[in-house]
Short mmCIF file of C-alpha atoms (C1' of nucleotides) in Angstrom, two decimals:
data_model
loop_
_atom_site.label_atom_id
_atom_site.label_comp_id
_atom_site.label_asym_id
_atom_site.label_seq_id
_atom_site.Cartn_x
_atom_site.Cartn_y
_atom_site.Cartn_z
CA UNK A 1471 83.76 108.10 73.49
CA UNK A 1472 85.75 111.08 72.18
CA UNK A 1473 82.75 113.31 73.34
CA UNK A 1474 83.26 111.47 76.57
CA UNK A 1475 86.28 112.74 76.89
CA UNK A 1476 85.58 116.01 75.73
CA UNK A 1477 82.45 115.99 78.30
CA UNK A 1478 84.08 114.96 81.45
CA UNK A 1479 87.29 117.60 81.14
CA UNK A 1480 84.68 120.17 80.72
CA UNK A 1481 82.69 119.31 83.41
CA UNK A 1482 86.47 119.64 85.57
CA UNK A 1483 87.64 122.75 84.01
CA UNK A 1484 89.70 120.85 82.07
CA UNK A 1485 91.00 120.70 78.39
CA UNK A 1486 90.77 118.92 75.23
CA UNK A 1487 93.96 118.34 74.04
CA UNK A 1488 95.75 116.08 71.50
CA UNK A 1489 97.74 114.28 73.76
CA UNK A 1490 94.97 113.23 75.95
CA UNK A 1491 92.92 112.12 72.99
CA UNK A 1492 95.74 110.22 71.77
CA UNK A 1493 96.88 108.74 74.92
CA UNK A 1494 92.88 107.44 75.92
CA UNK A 1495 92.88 106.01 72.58
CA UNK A 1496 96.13 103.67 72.94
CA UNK A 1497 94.79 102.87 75.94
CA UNK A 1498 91.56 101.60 74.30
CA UNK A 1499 93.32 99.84 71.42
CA UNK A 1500 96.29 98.11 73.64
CA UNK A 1501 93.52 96.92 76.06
CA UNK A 1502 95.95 96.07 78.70
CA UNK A 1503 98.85 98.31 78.41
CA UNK A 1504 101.75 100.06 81.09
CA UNK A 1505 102.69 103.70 80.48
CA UNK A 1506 105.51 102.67 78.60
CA UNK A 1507 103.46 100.35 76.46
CA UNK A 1508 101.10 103.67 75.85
CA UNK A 1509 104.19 105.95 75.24
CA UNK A 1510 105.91 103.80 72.87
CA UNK A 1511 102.20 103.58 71.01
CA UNK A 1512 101.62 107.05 70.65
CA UNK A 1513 104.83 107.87 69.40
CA UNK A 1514 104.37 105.28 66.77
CA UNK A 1515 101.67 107.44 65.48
CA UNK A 1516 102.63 110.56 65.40
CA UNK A 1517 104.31 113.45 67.11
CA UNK A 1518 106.77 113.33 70.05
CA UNK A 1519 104.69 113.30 73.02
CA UNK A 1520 105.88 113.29 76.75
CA UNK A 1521 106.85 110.21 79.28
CA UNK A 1522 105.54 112.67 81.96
CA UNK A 1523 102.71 113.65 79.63
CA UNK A 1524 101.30 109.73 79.48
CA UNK A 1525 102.01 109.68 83.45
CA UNK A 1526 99.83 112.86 83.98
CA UNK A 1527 97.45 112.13 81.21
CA UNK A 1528 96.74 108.48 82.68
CA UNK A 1529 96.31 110.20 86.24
CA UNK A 1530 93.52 112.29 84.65
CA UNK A 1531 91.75 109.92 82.79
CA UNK A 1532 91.13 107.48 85.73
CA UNK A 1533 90.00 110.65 88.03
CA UNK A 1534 87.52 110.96 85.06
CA UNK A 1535 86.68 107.70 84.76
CA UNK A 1536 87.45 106.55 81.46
CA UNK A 1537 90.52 104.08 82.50
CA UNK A 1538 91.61 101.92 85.38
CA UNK A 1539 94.61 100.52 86.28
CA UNK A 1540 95.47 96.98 88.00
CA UNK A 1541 98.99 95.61 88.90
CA UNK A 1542 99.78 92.64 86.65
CA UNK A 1543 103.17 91.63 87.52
CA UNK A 1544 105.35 93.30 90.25
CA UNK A 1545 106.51 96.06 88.14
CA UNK A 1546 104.35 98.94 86.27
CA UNK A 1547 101.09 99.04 86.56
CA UNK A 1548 98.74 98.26 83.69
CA UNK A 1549 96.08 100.57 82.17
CA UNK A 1550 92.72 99.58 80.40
CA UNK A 1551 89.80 101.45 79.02
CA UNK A 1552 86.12 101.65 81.23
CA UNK A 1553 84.66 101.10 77.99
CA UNK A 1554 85.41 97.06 78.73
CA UNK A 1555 83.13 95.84 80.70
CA UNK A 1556 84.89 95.16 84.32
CA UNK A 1557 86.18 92.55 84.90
CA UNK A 1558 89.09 90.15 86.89
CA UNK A 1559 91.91 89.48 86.21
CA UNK A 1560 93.83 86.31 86.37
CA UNK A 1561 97.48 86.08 85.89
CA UNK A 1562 99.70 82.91 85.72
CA UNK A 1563 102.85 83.54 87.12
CA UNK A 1564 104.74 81.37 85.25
CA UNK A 1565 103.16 81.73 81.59
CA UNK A 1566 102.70 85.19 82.42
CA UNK A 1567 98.78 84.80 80.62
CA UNK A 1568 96.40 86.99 81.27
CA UNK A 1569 92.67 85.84 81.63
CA UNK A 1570 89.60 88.06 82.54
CA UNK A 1571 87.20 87.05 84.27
CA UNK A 1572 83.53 88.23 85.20
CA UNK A 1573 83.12 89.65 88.34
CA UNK A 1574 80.78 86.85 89.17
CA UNK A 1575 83.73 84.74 89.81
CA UNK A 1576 84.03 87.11 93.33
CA UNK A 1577 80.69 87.97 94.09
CA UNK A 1578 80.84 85.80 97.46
CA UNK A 1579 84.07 87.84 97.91
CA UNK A 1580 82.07 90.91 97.48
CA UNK A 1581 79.45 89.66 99.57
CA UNK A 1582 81.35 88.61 102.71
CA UNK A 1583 83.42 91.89 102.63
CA UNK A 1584 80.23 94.26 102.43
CA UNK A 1585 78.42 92.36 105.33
CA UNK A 1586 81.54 93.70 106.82
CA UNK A 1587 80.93 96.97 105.74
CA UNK A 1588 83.60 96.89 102.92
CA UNK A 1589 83.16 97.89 100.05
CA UNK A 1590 85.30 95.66 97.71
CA UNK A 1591 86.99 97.16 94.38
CA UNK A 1592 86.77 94.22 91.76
CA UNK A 1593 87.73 96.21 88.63
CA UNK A 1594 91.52 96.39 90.41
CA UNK A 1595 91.85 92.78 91.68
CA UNK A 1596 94.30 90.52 90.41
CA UNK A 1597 94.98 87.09 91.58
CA UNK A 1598 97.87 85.12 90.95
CA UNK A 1599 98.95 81.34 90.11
CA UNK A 1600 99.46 78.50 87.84
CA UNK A 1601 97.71 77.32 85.41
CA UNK A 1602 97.93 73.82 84.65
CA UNK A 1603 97.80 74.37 80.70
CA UNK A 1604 100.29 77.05 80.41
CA UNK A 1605 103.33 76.77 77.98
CA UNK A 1606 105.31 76.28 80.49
CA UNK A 1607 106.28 72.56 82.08
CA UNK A 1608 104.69 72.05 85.81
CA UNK A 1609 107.18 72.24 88.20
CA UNK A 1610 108.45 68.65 89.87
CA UNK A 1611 105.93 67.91 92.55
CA UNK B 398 112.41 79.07 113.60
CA UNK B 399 115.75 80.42 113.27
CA UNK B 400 116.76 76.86 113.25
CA UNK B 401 114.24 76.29 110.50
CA UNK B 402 116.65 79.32 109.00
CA UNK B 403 119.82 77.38 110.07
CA UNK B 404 118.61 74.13 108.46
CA UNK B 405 117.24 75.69 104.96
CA UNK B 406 119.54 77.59 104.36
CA UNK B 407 122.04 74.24 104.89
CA UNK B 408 119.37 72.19 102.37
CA UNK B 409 120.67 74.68 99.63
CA UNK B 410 124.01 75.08 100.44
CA UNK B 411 124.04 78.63 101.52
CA UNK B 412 124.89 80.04 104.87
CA UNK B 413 123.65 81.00 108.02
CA UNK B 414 124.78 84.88 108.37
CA UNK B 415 123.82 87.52 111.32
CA UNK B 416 122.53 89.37 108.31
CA UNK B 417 119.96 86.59 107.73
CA UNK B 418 118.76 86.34 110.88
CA UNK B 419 118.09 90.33 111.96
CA UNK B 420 116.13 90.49 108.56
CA UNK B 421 114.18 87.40 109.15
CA UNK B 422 113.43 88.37 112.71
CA UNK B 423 112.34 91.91 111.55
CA UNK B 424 109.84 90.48 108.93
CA UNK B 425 108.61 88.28 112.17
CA UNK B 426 108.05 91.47 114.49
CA UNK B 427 107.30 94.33 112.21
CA UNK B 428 104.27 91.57 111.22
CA UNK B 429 103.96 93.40 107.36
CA UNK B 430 107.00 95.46 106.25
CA UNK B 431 108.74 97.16 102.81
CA UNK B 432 112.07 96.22 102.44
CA UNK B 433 112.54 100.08 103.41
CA UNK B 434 111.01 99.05 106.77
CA UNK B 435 112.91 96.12 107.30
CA UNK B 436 116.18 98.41 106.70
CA UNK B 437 115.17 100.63 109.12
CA UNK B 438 114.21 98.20 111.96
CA UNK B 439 117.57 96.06 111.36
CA UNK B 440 119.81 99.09 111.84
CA UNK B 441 118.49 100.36 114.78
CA UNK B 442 118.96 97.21 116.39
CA UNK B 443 122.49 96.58 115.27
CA UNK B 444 125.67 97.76 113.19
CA UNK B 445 125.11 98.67 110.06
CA UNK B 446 123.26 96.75 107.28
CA UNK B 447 123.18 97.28 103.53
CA UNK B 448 119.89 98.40 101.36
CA UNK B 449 121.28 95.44 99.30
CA UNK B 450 121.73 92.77 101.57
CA UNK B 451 117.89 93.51 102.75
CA UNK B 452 116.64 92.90 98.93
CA UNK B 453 118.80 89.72 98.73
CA UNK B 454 118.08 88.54 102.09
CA UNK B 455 114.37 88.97 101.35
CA UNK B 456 114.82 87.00 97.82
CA UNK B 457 116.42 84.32 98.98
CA UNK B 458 114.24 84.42 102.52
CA UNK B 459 110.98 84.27 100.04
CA UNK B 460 112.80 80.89 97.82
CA UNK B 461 113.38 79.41 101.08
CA UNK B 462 109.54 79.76 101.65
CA UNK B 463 110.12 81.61 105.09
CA UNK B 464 108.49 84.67 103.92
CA UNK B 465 106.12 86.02 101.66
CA UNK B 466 105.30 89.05 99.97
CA UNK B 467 102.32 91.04 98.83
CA UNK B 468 101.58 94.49 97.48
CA UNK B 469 99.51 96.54 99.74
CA UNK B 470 99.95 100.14 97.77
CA UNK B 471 101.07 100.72 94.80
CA UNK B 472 104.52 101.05 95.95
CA UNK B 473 106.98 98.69 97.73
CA UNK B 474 105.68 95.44 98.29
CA UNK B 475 104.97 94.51 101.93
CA UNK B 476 106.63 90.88 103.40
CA UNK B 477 105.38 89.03 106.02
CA UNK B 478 106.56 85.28 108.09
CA UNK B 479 105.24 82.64 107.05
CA UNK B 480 105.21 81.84 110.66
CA UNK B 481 101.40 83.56 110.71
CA UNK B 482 98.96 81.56 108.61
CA UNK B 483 98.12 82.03 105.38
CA UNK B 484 96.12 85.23 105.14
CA UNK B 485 94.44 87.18 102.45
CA UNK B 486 95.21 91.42 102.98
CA UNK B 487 91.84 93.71 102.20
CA UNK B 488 93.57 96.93 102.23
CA UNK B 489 91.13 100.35 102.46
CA UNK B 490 92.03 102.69 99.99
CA UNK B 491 90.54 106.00 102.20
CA UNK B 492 92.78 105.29 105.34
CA UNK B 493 94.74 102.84 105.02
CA UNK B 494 93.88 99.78 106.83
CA UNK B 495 94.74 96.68 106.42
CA UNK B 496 92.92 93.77 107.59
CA UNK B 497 93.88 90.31 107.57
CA UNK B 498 91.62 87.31 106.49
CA UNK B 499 91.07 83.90 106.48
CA UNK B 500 91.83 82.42 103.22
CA UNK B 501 88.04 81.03 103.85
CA UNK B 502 87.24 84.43 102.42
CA UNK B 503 87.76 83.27 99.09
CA UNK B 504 87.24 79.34 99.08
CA UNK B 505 84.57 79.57 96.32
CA UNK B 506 87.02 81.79 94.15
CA UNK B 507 89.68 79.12 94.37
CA UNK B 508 87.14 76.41 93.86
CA UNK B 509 85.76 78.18 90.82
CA UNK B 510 89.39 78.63 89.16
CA UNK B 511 90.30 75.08 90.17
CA UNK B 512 87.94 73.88 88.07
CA UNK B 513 89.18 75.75 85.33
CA UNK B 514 93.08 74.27 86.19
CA UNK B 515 94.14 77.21 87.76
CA UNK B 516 96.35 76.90 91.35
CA UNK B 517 95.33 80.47 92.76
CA UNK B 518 98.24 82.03 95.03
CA UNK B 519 96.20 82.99 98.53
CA UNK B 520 98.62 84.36 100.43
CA UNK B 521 99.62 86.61 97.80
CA UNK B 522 96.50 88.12 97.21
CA UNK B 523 95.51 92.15 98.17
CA UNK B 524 92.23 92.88 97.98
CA UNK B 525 91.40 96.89 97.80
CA UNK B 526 88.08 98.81 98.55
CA UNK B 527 86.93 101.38 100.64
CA UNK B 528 85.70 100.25 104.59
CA UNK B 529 82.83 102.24 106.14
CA UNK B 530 83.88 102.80 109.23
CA UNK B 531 87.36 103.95 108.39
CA UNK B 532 88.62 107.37 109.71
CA UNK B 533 87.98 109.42 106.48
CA UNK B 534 84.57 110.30 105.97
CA UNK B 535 82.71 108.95 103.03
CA UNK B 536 83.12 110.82 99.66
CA UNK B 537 79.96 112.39 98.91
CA UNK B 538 77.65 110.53 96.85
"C1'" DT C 112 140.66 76.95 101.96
"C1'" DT C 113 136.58 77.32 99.21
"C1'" DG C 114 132.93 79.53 97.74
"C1'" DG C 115 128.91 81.88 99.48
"C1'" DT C 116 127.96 86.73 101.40
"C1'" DT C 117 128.38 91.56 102.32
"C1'" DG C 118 129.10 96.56 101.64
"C1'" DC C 119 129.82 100.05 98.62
"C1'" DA C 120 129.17 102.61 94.68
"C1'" DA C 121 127.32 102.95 90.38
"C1'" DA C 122 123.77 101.85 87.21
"C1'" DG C 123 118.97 100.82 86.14
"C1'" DT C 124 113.98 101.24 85.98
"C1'" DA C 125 109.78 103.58 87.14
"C1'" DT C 126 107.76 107.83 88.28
"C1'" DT C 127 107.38 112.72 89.84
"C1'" DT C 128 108.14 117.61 89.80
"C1'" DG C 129 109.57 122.58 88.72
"C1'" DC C 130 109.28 125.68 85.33
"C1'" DA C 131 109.12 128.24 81.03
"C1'" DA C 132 106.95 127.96 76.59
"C1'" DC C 133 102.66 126.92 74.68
"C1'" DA C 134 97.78 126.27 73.33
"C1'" DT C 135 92.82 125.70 74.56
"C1'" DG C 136 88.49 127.75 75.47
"C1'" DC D 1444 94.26 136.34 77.17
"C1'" DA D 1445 93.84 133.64 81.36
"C1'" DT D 1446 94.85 129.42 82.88
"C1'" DG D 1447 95.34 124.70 82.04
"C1'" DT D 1448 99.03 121.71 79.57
"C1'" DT D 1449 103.16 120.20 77.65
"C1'" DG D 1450 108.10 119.16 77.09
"C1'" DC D 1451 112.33 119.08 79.09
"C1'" DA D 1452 115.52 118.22 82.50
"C1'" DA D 1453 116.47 117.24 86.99
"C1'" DA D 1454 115.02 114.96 91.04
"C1'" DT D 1455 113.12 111.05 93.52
"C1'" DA D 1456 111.90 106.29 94.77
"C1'" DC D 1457 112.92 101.70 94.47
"C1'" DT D 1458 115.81 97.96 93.08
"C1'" DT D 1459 119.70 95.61 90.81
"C1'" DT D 1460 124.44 94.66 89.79
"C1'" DG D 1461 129.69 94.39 89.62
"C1'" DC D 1462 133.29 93.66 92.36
"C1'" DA D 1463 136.70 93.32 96.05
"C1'" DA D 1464 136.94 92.28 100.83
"C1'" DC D 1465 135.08 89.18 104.02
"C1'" DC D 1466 133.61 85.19 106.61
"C1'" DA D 1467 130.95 80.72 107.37
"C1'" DA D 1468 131.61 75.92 107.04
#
DNA sequence: TTGGTTGCAAAGTATTTGCAACATG
DNA sequence: CATGTTGCAAATACTTTGCAACCAA
């Protein structure tokens, strides 16, 4: 996965560095994580590396594939590794869980938009809501 | 509708301002708008109106249930009336588009989460992709 | 008159960019 | 050693907040 990084900077005429290994791998071991998140990570392990460095770095690793991002509340946006299978996800709004889901749960979504001739992105999806056994109390009906 | 403003606004013991009413009008014509947007519409109709006011307005517009936002980039979020019927947004990523449809679209998605206790948010949802026909040409494959 | 509302300015959060020093291939 | 990369600082985009003046009810 390493190699895979390696691989696809070379193919760009891009380089290995440090930063980039170290900044794919907090992405892999937060699984869902915003820059911040990944900054504050990598700087837990070693050196000083660079807020614009994790911005820049994240930018590059989803042109090359090897993360995505999805917006899971209505402030940063959240990074996770390709490595996971994709998936959905599902966010309460008031317990603020996350759930995944397999893309199965859309495929009539995906369906109905291609006959359209959409093509639908479902590793980037996130749907909102309640859900009825969060830690939270259910608002008065 | 404005009296639906008048009368809300009343239920909750705040007050009906000229503010309140250019920004909820603009949400009503400019159909989806940033808060930027709204700014911009409200002050070339009238005196002057503060970047402020237009976040607060919307906030307190959105508790009142009059509008609704959604994020259609991965920038400002976009608010709409409620006015228009619930609608799900499939943006396309190439050019742009946006493309309104009926929550229908993803009946079997609620359905599915129902069943699993969870109250999906439709009118909040943004679904992103790529559309065939849009004005960019297709990346090569 | 009372208390909600606005404008203004300043602060806050998230992200981007220019550029010189640096390090990979 | 050529060119991609990084760190730093400043700039930018978006949003929030404190507060005094203001105005709706």
């Amino acid at each position: 996965m390493s190699d895979d990084l390696a691989t696809r900077l070379r193919e760009q005429g891009l380089r290995l560095t440090p930063q980039r290994e170290l900044i794919l791998r907090a992405v892999e071991e937060l699984r869902h994580a915003t820059p911040d998140e990944v900054l504050a990570h990598v700087r837990g392990q070693v050196s000083s590396v660079n807020a614009s460095t994790v911005y820049r770095t994240l930018e590059v690793l989803e042109e090359l594939g090897l993360v995505r991002h999805t917006h899971l509340s209505d402030r940063a946006p959240t990074y996770h590794s390709t490595l996971e299978h994709e998936h959905v996800h599902v966010v309460c709004r008031r317990c603020r869980r996350v759930r995944s889901y397999d893309p199965d749960l859309v495929a009539p979504v995906v369906a109905a938009l291609a006959a359209d001739g959409f093509a639908m992105d479902v590793g980037h999806l996130a749907i909102f809501g309640e859900c009825a056994d969060c830690g939270h109390p259910p608002e008065p009906t």
